[in-house]
PDB file of C-alpha atoms and ligand atoms in Angstrom:
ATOM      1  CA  UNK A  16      19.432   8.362 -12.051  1.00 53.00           C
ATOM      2  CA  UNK A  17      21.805   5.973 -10.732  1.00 56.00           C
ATOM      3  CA  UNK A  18      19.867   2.680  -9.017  1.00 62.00           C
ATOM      4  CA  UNK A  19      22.455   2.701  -6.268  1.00 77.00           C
ATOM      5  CA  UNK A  20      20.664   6.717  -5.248  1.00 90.00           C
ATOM      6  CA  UNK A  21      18.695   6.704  -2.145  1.00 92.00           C
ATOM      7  CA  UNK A  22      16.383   9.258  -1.090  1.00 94.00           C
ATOM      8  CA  UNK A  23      17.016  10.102   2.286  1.00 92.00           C
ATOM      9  CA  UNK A  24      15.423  10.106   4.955  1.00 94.00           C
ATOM     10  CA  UNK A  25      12.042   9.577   3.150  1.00 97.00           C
ATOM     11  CA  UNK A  26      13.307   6.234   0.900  1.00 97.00           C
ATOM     12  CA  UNK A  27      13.762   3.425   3.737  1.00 96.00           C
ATOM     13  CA  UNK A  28      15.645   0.343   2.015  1.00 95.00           C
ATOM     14  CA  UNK A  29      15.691  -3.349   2.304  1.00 92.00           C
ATOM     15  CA  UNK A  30      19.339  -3.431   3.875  1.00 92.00           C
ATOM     16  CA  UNK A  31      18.481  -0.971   6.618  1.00 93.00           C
ATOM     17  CA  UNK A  32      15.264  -3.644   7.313  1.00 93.00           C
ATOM     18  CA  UNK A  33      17.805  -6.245   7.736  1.00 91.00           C
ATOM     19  CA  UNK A  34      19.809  -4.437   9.724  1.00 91.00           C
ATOM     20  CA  UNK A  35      17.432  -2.375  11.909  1.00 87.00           C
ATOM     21  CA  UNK A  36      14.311  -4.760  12.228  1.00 82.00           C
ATOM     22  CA  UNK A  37      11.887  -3.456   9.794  1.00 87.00           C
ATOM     23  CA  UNK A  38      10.505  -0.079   9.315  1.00 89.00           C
ATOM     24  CA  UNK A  39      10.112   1.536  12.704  1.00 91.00           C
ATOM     25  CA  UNK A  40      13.327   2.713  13.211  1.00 92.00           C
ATOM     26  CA  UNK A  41      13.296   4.704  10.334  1.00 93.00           C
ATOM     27  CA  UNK A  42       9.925   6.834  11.595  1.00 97.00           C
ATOM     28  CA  UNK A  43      11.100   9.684  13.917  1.00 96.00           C
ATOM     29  CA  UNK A  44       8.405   8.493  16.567  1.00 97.00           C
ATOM     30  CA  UNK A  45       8.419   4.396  15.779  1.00 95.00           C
ATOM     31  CA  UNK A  46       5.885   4.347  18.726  1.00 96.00           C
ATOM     32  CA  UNK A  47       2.837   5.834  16.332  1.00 97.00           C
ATOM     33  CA  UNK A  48       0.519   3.939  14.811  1.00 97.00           C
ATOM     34  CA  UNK A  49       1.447   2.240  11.437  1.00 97.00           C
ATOM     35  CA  UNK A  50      -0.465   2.082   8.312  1.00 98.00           C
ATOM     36  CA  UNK A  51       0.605   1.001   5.360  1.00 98.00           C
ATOM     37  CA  UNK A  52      -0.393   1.278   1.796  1.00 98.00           C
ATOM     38  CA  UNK A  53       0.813  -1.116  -0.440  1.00 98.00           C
ATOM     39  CA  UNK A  54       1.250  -0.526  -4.443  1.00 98.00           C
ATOM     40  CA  UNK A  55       0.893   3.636  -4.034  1.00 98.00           C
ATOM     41  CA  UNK A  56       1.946   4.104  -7.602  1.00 98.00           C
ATOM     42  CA  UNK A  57       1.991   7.464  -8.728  1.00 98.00           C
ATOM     43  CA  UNK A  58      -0.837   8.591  -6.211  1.00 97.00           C
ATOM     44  CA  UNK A  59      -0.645  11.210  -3.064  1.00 96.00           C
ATOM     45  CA  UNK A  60      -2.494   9.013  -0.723  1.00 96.00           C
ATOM     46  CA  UNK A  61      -0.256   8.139   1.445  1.00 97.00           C
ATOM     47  CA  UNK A  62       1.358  12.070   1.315  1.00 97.00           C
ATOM     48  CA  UNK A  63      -2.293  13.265   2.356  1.00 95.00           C
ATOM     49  CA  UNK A  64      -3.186  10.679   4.504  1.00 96.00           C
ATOM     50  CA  UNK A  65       0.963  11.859   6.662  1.00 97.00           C
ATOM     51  CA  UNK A  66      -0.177  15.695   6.233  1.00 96.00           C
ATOM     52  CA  UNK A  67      -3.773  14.951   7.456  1.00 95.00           C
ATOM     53  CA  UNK A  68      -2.591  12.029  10.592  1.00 97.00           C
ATOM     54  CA  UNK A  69       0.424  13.528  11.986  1.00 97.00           C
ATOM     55  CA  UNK A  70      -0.653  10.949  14.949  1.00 98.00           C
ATOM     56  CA  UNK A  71       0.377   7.741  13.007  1.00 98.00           C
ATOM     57  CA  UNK A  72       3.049   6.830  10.725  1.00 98.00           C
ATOM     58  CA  UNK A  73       2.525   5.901   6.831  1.00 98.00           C
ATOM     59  CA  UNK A  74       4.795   3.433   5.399  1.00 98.00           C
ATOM     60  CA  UNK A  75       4.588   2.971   1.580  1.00 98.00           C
ATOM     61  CA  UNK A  76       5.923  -0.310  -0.145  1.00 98.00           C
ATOM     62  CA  UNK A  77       6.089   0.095  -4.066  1.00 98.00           C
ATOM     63  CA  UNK A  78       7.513  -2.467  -6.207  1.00 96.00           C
ATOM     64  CA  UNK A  79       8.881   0.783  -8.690  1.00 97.00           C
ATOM     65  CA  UNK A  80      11.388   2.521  -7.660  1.00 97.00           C
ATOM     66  CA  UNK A  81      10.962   5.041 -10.086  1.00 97.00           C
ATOM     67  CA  UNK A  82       7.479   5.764  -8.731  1.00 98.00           C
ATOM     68  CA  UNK A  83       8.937   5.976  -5.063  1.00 98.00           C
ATOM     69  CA  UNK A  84      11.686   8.628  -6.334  1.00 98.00           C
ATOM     70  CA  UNK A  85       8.967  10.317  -7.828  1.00 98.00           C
ATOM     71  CA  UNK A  86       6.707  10.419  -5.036  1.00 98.00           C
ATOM     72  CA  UNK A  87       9.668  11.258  -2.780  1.00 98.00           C
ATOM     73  CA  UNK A  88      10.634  14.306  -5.576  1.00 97.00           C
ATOM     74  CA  UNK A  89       6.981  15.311  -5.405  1.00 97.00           C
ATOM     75  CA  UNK A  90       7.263  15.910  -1.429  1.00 96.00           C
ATOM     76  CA  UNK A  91      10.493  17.155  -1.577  1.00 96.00           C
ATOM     77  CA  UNK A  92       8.932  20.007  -3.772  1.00 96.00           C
ATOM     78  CA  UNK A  93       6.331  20.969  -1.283  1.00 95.00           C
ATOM     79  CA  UNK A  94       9.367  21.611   1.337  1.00 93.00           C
ATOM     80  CA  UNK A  95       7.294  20.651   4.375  1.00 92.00           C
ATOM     81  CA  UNK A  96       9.301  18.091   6.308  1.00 95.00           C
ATOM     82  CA  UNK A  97       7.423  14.129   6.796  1.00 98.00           C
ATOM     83  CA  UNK A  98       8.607  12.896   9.801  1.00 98.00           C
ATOM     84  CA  UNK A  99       5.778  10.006   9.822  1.00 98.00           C
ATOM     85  CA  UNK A 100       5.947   9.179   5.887  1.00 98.00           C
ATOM     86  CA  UNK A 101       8.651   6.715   4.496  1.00 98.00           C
ATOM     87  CA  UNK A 102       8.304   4.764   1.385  1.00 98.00           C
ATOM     88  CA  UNK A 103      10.648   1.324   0.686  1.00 98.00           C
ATOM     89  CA  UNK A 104      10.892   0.080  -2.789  1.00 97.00           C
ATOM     90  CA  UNK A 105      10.768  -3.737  -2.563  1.00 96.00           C
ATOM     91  CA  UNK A 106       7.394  -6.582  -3.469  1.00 97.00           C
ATOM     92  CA  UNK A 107       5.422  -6.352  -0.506  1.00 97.00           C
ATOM     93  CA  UNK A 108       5.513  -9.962  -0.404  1.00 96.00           C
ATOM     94  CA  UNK A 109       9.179  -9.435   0.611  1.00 95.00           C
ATOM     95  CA  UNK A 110       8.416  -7.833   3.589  1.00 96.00           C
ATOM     96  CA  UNK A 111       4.241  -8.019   5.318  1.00 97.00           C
ATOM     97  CA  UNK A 112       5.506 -11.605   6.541  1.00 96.00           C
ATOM     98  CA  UNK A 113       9.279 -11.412   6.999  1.00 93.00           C
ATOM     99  CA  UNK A 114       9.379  -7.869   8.525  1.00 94.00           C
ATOM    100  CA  UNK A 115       6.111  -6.318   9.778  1.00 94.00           C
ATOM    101  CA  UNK A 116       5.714  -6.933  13.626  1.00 92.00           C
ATOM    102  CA  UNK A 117       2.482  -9.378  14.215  1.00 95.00           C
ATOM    103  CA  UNK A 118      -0.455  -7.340  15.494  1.00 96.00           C
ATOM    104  CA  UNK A 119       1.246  -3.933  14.800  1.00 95.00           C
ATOM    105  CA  UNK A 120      -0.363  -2.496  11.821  1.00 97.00           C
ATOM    106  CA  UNK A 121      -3.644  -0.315  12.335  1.00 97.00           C
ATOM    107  CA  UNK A 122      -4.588  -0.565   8.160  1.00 97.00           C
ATOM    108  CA  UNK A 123      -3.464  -1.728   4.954  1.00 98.00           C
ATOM    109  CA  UNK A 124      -4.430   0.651   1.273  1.00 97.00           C
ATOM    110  CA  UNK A 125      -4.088  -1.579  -1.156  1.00 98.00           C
ATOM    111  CA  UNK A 126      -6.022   0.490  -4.360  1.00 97.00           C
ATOM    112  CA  UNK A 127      -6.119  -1.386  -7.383  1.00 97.00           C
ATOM    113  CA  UNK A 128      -3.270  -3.852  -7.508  1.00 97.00           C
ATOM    114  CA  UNK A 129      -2.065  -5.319 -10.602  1.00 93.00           C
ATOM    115  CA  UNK A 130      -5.262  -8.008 -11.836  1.00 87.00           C
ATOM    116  CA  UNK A 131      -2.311  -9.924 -14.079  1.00 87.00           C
ATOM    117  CA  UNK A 132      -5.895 -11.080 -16.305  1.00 84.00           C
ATOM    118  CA  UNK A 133      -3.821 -13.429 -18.668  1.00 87.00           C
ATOM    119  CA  UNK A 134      -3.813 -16.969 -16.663  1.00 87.00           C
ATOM    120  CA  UNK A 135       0.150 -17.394 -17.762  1.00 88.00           C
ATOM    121  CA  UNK A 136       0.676 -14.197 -15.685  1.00 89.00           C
ATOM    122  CA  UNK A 137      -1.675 -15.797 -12.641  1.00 83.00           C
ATOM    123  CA  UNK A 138       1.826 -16.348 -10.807  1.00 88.00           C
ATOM    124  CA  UNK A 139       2.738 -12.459 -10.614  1.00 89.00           C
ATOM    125  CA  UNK A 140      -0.883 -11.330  -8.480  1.00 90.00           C
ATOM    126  CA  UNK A 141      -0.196 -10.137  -5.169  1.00 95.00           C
ATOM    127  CA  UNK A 142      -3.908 -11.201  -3.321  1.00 97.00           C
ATOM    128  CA  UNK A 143      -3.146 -14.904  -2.589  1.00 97.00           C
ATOM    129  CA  UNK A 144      -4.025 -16.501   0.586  1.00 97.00           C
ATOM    130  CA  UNK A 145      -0.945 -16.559   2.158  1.00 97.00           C
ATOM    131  CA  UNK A 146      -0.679 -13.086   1.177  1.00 98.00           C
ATOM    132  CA  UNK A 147      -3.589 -12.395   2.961  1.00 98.00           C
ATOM    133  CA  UNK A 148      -2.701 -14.340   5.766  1.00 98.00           C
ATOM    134  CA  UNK A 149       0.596 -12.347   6.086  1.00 98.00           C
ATOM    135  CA  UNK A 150      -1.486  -9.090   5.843  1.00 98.00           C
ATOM    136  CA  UNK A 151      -3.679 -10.591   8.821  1.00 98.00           C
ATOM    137  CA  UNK A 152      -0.963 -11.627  10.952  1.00 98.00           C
ATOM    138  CA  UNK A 153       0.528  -7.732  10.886  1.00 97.00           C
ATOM    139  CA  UNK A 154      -2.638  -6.318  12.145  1.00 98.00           C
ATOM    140  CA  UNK A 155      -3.554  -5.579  14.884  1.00 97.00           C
ATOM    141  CA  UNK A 156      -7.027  -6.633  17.076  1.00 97.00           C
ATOM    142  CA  UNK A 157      -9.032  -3.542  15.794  1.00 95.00           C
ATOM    143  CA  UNK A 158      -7.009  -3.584  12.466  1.00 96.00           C
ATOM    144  CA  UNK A 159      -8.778  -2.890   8.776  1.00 96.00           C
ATOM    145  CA  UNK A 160      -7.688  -3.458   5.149  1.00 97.00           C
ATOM    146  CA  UNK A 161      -9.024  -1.628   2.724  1.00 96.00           C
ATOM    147  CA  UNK A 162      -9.277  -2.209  -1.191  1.00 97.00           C
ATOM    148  CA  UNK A 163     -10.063  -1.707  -4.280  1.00 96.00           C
ATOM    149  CA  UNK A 164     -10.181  -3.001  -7.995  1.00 96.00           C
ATOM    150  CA  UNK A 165     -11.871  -2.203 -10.977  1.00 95.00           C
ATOM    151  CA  UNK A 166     -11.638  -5.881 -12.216  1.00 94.00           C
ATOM    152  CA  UNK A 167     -14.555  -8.340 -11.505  1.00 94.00           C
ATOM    153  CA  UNK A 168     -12.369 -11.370 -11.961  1.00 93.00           C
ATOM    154  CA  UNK A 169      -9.923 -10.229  -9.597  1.00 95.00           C
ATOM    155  CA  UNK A 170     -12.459  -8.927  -7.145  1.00 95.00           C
ATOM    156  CA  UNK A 171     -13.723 -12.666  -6.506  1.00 95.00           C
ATOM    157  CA  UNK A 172     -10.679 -14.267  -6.586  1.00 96.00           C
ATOM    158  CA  UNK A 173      -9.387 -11.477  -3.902  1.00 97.00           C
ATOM    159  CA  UNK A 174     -12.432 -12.655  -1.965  1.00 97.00           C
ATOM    160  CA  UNK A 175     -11.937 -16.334  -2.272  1.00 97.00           C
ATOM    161  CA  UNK A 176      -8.235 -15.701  -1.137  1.00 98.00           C
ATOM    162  CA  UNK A 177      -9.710 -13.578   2.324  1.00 98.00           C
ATOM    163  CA  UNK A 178     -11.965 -16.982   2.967  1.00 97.00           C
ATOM    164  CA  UNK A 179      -9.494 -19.157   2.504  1.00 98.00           C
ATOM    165  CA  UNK A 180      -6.858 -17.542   4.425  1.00 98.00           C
ATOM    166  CA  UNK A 181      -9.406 -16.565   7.305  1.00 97.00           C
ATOM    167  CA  UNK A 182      -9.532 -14.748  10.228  1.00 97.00           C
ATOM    168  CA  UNK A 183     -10.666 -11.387   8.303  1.00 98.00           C
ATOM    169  CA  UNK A 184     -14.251 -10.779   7.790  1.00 96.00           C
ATOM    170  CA  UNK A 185     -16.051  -8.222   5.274  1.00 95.00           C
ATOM    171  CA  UNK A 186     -17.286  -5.038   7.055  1.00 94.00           C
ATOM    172  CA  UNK A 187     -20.775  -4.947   6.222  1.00 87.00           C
ATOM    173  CA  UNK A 188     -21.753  -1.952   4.291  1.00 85.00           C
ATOM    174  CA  UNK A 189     -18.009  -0.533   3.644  1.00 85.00           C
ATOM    175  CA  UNK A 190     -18.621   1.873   1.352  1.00 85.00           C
ATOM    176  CA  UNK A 191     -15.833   4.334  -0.891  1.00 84.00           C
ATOM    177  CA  UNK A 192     -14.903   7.692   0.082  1.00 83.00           C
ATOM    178  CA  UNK A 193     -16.964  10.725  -0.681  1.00 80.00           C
ATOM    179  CA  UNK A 194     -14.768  11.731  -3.847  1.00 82.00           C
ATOM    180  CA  UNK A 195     -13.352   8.585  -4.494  1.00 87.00           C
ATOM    181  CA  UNK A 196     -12.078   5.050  -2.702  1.00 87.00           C
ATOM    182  CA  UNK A 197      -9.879   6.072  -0.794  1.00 82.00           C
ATOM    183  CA  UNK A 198     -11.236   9.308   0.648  1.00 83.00           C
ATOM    184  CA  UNK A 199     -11.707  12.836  -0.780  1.00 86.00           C
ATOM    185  CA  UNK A 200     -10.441  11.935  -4.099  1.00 93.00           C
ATOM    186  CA  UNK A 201     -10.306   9.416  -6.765  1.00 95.00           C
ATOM    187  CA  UNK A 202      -6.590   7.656  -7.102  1.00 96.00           C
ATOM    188  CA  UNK A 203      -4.565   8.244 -10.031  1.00 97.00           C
ATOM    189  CA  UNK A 204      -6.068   4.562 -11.057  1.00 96.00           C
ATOM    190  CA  UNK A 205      -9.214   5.046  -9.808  1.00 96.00           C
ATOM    191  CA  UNK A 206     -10.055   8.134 -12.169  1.00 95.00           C
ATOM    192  CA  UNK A 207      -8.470   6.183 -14.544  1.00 96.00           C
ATOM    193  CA  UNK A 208     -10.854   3.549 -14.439  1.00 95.00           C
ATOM    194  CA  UNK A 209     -13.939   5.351 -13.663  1.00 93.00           C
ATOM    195  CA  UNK A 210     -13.244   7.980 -16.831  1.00 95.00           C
ATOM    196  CA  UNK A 211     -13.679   4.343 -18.987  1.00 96.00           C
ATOM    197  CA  UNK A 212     -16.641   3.671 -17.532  1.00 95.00           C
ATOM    198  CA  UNK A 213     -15.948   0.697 -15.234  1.00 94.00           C
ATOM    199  CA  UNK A 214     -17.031   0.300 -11.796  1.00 91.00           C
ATOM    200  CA  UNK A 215     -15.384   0.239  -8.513  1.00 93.00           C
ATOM    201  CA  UNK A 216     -15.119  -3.204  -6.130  1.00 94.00           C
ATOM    202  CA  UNK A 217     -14.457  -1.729  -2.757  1.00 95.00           C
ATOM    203  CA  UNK A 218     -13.573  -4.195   0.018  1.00 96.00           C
ATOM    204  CA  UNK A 219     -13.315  -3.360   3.408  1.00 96.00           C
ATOM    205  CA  UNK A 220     -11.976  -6.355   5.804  1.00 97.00           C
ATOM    206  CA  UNK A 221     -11.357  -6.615   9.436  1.00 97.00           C
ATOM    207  CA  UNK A 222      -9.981  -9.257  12.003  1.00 93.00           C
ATOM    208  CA  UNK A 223     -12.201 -11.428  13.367  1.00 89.00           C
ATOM    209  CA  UNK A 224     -12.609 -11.375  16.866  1.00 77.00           C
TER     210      UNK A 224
HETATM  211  C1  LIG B  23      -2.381  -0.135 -10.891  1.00 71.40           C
HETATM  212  S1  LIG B  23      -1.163   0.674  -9.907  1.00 71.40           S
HETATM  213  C2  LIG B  23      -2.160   1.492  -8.663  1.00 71.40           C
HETATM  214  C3  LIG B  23      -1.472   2.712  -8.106  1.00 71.40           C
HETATM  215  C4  LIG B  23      -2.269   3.515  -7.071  1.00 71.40           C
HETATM  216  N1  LIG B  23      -2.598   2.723  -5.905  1.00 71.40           N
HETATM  217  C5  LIG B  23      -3.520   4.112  -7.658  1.00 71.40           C
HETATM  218  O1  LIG B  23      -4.619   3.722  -7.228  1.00 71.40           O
HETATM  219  O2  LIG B  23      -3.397   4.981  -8.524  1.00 71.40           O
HETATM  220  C6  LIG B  23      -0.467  -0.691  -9.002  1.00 71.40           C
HETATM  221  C7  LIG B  23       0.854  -0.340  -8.328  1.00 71.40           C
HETATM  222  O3  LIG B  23       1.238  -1.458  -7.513  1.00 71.40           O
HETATM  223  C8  LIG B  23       2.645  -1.668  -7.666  1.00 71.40           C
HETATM  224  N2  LIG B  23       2.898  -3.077  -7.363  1.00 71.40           N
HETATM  225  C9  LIG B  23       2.634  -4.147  -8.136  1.00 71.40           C
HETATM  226  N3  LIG B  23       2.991  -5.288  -7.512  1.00 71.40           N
HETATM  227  C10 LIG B  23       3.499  -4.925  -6.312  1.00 71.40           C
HETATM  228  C11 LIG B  23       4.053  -5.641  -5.222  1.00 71.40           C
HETATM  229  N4  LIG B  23       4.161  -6.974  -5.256  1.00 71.40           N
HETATM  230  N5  LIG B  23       4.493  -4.946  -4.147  1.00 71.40           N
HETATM  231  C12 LIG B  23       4.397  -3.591  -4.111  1.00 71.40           C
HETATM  232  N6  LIG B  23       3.877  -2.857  -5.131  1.00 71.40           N
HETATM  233  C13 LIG B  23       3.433  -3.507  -6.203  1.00 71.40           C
HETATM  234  C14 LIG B  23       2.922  -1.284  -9.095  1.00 71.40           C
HETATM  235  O4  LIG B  23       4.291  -0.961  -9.308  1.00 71.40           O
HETATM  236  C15 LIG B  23       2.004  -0.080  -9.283  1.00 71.40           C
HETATM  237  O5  LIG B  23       2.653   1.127  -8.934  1.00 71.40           O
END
């Protein structure tokens, strides 16, 4: 496939951002609700989550574009048209600050980014404070981010960056899905993990009031 191929009208893309303000225009109703899961991977979450809340839109932001072609093939396949599911392909880092109207978004998913483990690859995690901050800034008053990891390094360093950014604090007794973190079902990641044997961090976070 060609890199200059986009996937319309599911694949949103960093020009149209700079053009058009962000993501909303791209949503058939930009006036829904907005959550967004960042780092979807290979996983249906954010398809189910669309099919299940056809009140709010989902925005996906994968740093593969290979995985959001996929996922957009994957729906494609199932021939039921998304008006409230988009996907861009671009480091959220890119766009939570820059783009993401302040005290607009109703959740982040963010299931088991990258932990980078080796400390000469420290630079390429995505859960830094200002990260974090930009993630706060986006939500809105009654907003939630949810999140998971399998790795107990990353889990306390993901918590040090939430104190240090502030203005989020844990939800109390935030516990996984029935089937899995995120819901019914394990991710793709999450089986992953839990078929080796290694447990879940779940984090739950919300603004503080
Ligand atoms: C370990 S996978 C998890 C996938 C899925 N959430 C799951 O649970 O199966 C992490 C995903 O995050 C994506 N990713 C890594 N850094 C990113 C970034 N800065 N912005 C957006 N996506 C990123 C990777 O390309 C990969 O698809």
């Amino acid at each position: 496939m060609r890199s200059s191929v986009i996937l319309r009208p599911y694949e949103t893309t960093w020009e149209d951002w700079l053009l058009g303000g962000g993501a909303g225009p791209s949503f058939e109703d930009p006036s829904l609700p907005l959550e967004v899961e960042i780092g979807c991977g290979d996983d249906d979450f954010l398809y189910e989550c669309a099919v299940e809340r056809p009140d709010r839109n989902w925005l996906g932001i994968e740093y593969s574009r290979k995985r959001v072609h996929r996922a957009i093939r994957r729906l494609e396949r199932r021939g039921k048209p998304m008006p409230n599911l988009r996907w861009i392909w671009r480091p959220a880092g890119d766009l939570v600050g820059p783009f993401l109207t302040p005290g607009r978004v109703h959740a982040f998913h963010i299931y088991f980014p990258d932990p980078w483990p080796k400390a000469h690859h420290a630079r390429y995690r995505l859960m830094t404070p200002e990260f974090v901050g930009s993630l706060r800034d986006a939500l809105s008053a009654d907003g939630r981010i949810d999140l998971a990891t399998d790795s107990d390094d990353y889990v306390a360093e993901i918590r040090e960056a939430f104190a240090e950014a502030g203005g989020l604090v844990p939800v109390d007794g935030a516990a996984p899905g029935e089937g899995g973190v995120a819901g019914d079902r394990p991710t793709v990641f999450e089986e992953r993990w839990r078929a080796m044997g290694r447990s879940i961090h779940f984090l739950r976070f919300r603004k503080d009031a």
